[in-house]
Short mmCIF file of C-alpha atoms in Angstrom, two decimals:
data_model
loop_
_atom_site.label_atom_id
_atom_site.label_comp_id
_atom_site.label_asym_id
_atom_site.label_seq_id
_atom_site.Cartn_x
_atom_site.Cartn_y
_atom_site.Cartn_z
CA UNK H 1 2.38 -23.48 35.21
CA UNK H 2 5.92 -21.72 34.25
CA UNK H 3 6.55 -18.58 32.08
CA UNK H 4 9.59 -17.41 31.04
CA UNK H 5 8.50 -14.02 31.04
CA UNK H 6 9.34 -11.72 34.04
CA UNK H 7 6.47 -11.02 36.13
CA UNK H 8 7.25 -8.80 39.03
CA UNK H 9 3.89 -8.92 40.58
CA UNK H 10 3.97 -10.68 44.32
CA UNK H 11 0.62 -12.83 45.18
CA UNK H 12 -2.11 -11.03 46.88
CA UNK H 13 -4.85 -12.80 48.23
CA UNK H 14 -8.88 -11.38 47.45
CA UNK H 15 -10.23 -9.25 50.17
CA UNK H 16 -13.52 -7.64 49.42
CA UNK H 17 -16.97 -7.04 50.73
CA UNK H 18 -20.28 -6.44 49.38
CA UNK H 19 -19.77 -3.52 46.86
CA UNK H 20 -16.59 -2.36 48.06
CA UNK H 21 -12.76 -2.15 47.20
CA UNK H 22 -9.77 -3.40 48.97
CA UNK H 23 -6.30 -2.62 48.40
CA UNK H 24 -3.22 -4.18 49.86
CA UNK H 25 0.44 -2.95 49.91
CA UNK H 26 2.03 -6.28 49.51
CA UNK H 27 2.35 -6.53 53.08
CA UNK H 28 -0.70 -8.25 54.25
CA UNK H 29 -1.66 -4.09 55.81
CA UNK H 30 -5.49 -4.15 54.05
CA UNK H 31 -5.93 -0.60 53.07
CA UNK H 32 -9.80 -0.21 52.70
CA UNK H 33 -10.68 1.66 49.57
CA UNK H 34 -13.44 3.32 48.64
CA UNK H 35 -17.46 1.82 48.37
CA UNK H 36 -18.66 2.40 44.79
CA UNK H 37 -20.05 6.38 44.36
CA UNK H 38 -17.46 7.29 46.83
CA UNK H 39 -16.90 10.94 47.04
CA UNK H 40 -12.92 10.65 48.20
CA UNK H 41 -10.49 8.03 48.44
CA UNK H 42 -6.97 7.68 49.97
CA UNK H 43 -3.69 6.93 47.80
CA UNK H 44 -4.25 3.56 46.01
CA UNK H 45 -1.77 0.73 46.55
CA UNK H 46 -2.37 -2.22 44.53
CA UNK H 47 -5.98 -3.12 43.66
CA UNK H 48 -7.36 -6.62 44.08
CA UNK H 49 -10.22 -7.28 42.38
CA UNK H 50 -12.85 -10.27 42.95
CA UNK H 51 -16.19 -11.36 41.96
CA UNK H 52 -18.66 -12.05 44.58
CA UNK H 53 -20.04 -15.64 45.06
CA UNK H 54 -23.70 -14.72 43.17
CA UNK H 55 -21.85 -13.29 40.34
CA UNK H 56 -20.06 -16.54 39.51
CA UNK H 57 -23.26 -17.62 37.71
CA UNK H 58 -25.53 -18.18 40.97
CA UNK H 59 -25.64 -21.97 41.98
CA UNK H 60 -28.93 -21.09 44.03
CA UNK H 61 -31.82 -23.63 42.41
CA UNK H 62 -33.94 -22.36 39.92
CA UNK H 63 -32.23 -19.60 39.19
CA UNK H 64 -32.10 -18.17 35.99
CA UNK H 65 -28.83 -16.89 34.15
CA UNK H 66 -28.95 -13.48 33.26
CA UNK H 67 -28.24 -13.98 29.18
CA UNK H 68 -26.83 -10.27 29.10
CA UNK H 69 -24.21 -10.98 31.94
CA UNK H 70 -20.90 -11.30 30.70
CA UNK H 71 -19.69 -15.27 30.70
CA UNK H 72 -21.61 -18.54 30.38
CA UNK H 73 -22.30 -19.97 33.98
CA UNK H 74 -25.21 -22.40 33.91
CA UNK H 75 -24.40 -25.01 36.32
CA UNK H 76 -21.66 -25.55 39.04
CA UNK H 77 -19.97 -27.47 36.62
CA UNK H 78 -19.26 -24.43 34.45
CA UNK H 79 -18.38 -22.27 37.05
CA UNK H 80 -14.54 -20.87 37.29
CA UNK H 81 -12.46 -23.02 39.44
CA UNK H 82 -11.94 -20.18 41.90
CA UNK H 83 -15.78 -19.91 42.48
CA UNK H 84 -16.00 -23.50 43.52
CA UNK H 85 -17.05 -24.19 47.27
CA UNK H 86 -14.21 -26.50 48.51
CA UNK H 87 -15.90 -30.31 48.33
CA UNK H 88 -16.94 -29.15 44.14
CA UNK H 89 -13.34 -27.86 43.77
CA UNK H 90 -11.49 -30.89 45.19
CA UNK H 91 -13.62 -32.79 42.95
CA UNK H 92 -11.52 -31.52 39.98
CA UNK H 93 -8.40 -31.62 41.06
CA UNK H 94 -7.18 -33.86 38.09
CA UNK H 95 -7.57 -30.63 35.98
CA UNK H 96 -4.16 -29.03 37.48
CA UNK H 97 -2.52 -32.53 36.86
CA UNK H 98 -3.49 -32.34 33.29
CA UNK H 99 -1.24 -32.60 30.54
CA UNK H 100 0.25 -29.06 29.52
CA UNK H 101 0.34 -26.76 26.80
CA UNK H 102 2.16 -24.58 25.47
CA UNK H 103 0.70 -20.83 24.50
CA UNK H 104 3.67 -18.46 23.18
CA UNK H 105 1.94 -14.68 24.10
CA UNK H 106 3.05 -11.32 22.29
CA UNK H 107 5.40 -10.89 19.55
CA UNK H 108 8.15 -11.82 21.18
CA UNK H 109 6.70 -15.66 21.87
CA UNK H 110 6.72 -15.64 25.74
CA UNK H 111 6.47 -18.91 26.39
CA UNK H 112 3.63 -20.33 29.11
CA UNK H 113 3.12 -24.04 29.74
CA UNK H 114 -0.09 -24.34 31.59
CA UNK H 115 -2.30 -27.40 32.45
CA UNK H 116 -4.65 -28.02 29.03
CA UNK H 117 -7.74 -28.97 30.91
CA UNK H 118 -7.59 -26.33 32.85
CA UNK H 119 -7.39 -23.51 30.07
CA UNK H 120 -10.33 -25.74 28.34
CA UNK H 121 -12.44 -25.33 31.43
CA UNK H 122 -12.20 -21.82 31.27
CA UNK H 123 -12.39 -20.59 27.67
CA UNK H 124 -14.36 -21.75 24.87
CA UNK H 125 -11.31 -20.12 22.70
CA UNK H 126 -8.84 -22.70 24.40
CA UNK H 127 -11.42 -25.57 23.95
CA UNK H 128 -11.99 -25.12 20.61
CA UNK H 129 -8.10 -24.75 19.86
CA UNK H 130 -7.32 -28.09 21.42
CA UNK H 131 -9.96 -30.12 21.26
CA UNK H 132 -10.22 -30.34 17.46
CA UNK H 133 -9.51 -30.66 14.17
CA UNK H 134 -6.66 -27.29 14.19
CA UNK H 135 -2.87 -27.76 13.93
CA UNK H 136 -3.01 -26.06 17.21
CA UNK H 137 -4.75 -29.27 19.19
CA UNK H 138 -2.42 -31.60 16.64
CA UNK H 139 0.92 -29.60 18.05
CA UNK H 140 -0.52 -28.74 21.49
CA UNK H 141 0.50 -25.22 20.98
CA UNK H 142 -1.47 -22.03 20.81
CA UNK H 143 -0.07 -18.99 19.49
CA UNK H 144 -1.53 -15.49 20.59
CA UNK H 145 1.53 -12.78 19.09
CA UNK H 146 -1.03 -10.21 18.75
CA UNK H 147 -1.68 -10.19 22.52
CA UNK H 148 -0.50 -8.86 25.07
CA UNK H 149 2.07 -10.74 27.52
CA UNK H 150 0.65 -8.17 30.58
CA UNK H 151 -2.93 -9.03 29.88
CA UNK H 152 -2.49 -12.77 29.00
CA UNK H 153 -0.68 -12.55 32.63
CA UNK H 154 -3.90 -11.10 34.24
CA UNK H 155 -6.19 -14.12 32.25
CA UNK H 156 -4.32 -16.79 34.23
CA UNK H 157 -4.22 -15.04 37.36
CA UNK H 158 -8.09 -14.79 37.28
CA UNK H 159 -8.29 -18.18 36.23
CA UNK H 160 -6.30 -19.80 38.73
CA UNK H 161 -7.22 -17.30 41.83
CA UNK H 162 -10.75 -15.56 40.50
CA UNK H 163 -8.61 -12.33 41.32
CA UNK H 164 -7.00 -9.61 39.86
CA UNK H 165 -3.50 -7.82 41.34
CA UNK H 166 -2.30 -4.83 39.33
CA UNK H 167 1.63 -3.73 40.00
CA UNK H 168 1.56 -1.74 43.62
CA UNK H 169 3.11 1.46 41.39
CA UNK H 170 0.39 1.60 38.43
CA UNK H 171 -0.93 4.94 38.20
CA UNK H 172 -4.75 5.30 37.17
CA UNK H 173 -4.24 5.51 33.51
CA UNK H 174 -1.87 2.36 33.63
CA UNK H 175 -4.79 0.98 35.65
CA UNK H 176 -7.44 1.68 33.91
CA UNK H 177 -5.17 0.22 30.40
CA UNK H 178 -4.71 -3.28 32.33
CA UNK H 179 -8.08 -3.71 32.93
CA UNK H 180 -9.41 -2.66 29.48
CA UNK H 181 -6.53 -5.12 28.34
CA UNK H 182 -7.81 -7.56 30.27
CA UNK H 183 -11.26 -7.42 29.23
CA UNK H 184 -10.44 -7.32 25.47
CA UNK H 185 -8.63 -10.59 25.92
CA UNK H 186 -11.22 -12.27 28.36
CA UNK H 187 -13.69 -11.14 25.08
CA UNK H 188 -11.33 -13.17 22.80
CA UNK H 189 -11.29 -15.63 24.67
CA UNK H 190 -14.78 -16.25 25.34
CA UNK H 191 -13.18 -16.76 29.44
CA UNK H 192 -15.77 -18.29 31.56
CA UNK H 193 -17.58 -16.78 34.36
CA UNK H 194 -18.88 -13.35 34.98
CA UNK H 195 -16.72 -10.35 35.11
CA UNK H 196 -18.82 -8.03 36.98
CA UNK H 197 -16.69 -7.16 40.12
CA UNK H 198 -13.63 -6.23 36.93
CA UNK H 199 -15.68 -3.50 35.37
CA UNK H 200 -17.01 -2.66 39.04
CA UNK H 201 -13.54 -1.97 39.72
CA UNK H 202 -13.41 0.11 36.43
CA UNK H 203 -15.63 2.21 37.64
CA UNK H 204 -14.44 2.66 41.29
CA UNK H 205 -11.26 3.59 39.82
CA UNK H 206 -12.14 6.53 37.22
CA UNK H 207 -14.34 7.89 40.33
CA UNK H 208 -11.70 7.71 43.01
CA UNK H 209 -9.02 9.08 40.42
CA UNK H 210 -12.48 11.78 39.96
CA UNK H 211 -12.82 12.29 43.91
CA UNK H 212 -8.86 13.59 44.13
CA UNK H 213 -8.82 15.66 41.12
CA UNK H 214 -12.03 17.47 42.32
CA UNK H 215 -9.94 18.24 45.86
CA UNK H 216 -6.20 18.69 44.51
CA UNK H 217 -4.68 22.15 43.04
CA UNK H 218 -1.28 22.20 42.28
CA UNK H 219 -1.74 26.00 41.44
CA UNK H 220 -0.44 27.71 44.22
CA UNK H 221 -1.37 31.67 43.55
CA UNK H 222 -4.02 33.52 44.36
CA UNK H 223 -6.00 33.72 41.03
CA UNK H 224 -9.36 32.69 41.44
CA UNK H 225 -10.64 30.15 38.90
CA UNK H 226 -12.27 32.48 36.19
CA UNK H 227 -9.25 35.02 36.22
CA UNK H 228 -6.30 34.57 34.26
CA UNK H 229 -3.45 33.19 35.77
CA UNK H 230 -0.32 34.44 34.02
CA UNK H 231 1.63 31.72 35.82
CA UNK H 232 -0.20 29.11 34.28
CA UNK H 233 -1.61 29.97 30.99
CA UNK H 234 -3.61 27.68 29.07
CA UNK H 235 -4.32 28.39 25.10
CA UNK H 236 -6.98 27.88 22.98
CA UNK H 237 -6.30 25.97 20.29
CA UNK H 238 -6.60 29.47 17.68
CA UNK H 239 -3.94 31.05 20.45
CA UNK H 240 -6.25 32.78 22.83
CA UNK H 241 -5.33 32.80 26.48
CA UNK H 242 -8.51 31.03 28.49
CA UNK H 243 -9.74 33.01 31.62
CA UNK H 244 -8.96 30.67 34.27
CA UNK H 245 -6.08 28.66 35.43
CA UNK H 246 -6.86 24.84 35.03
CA UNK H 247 -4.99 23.90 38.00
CA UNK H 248 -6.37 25.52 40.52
CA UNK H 249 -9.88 25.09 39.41
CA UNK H 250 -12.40 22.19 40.81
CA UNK H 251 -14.69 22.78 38.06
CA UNK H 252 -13.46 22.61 34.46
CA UNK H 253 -12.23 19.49 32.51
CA UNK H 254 -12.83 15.85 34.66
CA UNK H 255 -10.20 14.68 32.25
CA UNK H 256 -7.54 16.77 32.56
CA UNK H 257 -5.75 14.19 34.70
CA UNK H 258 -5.23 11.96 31.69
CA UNK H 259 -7.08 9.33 33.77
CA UNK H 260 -8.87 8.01 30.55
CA UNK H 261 -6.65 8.49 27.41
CA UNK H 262 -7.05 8.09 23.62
CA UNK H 263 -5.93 4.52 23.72
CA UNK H 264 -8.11 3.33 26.51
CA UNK H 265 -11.22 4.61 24.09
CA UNK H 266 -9.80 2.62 21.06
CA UNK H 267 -9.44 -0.36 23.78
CA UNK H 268 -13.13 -0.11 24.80
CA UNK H 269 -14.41 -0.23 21.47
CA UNK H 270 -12.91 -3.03 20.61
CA UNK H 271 -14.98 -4.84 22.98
CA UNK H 272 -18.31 -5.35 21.81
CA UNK H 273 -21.48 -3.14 21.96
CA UNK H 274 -23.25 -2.99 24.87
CA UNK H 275 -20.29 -4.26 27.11
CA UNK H 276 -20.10 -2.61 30.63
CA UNK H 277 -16.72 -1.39 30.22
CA UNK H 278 -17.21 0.02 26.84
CA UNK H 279 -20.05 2.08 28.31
CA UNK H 280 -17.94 3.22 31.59
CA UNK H 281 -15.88 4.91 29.56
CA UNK H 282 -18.22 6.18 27.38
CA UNK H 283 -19.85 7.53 30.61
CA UNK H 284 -16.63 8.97 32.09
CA UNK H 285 -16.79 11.09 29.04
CA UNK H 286 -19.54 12.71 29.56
CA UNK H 287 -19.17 15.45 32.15
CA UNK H 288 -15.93 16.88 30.24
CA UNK H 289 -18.33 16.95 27.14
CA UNK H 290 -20.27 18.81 28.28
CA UNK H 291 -18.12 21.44 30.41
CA UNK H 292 -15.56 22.07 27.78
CA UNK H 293 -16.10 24.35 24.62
CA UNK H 294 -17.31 21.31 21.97
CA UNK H 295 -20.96 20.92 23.57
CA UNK H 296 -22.03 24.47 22.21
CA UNK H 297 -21.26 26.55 25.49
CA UNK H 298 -18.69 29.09 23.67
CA UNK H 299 -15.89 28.79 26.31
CA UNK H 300 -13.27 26.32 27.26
CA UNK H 301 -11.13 24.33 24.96
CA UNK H 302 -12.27 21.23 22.74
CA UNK H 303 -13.07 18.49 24.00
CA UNK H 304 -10.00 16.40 24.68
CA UNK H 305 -11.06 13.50 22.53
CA UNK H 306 -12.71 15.21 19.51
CA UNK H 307 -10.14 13.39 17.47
CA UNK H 308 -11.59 10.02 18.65
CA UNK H 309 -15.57 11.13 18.60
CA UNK H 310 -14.48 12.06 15.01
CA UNK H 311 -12.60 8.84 13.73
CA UNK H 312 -13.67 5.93 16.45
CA UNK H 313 -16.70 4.24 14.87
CA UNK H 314 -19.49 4.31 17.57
CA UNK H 315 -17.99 6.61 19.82
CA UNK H 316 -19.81 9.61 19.20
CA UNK H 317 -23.03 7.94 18.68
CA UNK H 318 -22.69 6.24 22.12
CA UNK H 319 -21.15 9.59 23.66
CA UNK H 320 -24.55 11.54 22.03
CA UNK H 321 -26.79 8.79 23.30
CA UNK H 322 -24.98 9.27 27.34
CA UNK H 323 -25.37 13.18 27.36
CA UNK H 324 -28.90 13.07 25.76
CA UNK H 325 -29.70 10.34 28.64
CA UNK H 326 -28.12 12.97 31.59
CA UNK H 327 -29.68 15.96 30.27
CA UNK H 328 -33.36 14.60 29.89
CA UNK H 329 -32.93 15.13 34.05
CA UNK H 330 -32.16 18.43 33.21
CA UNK H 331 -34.01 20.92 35.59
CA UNK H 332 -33.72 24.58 35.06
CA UNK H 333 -33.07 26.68 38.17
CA UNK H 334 -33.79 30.08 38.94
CA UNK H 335 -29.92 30.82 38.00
CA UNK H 336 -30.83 29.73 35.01
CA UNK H 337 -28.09 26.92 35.14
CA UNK H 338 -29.11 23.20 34.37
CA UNK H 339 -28.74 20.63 36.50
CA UNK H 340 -27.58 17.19 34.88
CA UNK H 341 -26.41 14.33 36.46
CA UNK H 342 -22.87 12.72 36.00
CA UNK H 343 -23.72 8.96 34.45
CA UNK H 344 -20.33 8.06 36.09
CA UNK H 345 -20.29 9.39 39.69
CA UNK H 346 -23.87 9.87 39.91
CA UNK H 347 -23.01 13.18 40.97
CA UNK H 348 -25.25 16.83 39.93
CA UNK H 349 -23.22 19.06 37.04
CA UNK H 350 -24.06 22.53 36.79
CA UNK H 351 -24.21 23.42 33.50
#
């Protein structure tokens, strides 16, 4: 396989246990991250993501596929490579000596020659491409322009190593973008094999990025969190000073860290209904919904994505559907505050 697009991105090898997050600086140093519902993380190097053996499709007998589960695994023979146990995976070897083609990514044409049977094995997209009647299998040439040279990048590196490493200085939102990325084009692609442990890693992610906002202030002063603080004043959008200072509050907006941004929601629902990482995001939403002045509580700014409930089709349905489904837990205390219960982190909101 050659590219002649720059990739800057060393090789990092998958390290993971059950339901849990590695991260490694490049160095072979394992930093261990956070298990899933984590309440605090430390800073996040480079993430390696990888599926575990039963989510490849499950070569246990008599096992049924799950037809929900993203993928098509339904024999070892339609496994990824990288899930292969090493006698089945030495058995197709010839695929890497295959003939290649050529697949010019992004508007610029970056050009990557990769090995055809290979890409076939992997994606029904690819299969379909080249092993037909299309120009493309007639000039053994695929042309995706209107993707994306980073996330095409990320599709062979799962292909080849069943593992995903994101740039060791990616900050959450650029995180959060490459998977998305990656999961729209895995979509397109029809890419073979389940992508559980991706959107797992989705999730770990937006609730470690969570985890620090909820224990970080930046504000410095002595103004509580409900009284103004004249060093940092934040306005409403009619001009109206709010009460508190945002910064050195643990309480208000989840999403103040721009850890989820307007593009990431147009990214999700592109994928289609009912995908995992379409709902994750969905779900991060949530909590800021409901804390900020938009749910009907008279204080606080908008919500930060009213723009995108109003003109994303689906996305207030779905992000309607996700509070309705965390309040009906709602229990009334003698404060006369309502409990609900974060869909993301799992954790209480008082309301």
């Amino acid at each position: 396989m050659s590219s002649n697009g720059d990739n800057d991105s060393d090789s990092v090898g998958a390290v993971r246990d059950d339901d849990s997050v590695h991260y490694s600086d490049g160095d072979n140093n394992i930093l261990n991250g956070h298990r899933r519902r984590s309440a605090s993380v430390d800073v996040v190097r480079r993430p390696v993501f990888g599926e575990e053996g039963e989510r490849g499709g499950g070569e246990s007998q008599g096992q049924e596929h799950d037809p929900n589960s993203w993928g098509r695994p339904d024999s070892w023979k339609d496994l990824p490579m990288a899930k292969l146990d090493a006698p089945k995976f030495c058995s197709r070897l010839a695929m890497f000596t295959s003939a290649p083609v050529t697949i010019l990514v992004g508007p610029q044409k970056i050009t990557f020659n990769i090995p055809k049977d290979v890409l076939c094995h992997h994606s029904r997209y690819f299969d379909c491409c080249l092993n037909g009647v299309f120009k493309e299998a007639r000039e053994n040439q695929v042309n995706l322009e209107e993707d994306s040279v980073e996330a095409f990048q990320l599709i062979i590196q799962w292909i080849f190593t069943g593992n995903l490493a994101l740039p060791w200085d990616l900050n959450v939102p650029g995180q959060v973008g490459a998977i998305l990325g990656f999961l729209k084009l895995a979509d397109k692609l029809d890419l073979l094999g389940s992508l559980c442990s991706v959107t797992d890693s989705l999730r770990n992610i937006l609730i470690a990025s969570r985890s620090r906002l909820q224990t970080r202030t930046s504000c410095q002063r002595t103004w509580g969190p409900w009284t103004p603080c004249r060093g940092h004043p934040e306005v409403w959008q009619h001009g109206t000073p709010l009460t508190y200072c945002i910064d050195n509050s643990i309480d208000l907006d989840p999403l103040r860290d721009n850890a989820i941004t307007a593009q990431h929601i147009r990214t999700a629902f592109e994928l289609p209904y009912g995908h995992e990482a379409r709902s994750i995001i969905v779900n991060a939403c949530v909590s800021s919904y409901l804390l900020t002045g938009t749910a009907g509580s008279g204080w606080g700014p908008p919500f930060k994505f009213q723009n995108e409930v109003d003109n994303i089709e689906g996305f207030s349905t779905e992000l309607l559907e996700a509070v309705r489904k965390s309040v009906h837990l709602l229990a009334l205390q003698n404060n006369h505050n309502a409990l609900v219960i974060d869909p993301l982190t799992a954790a209480n909101l008082s309301i």
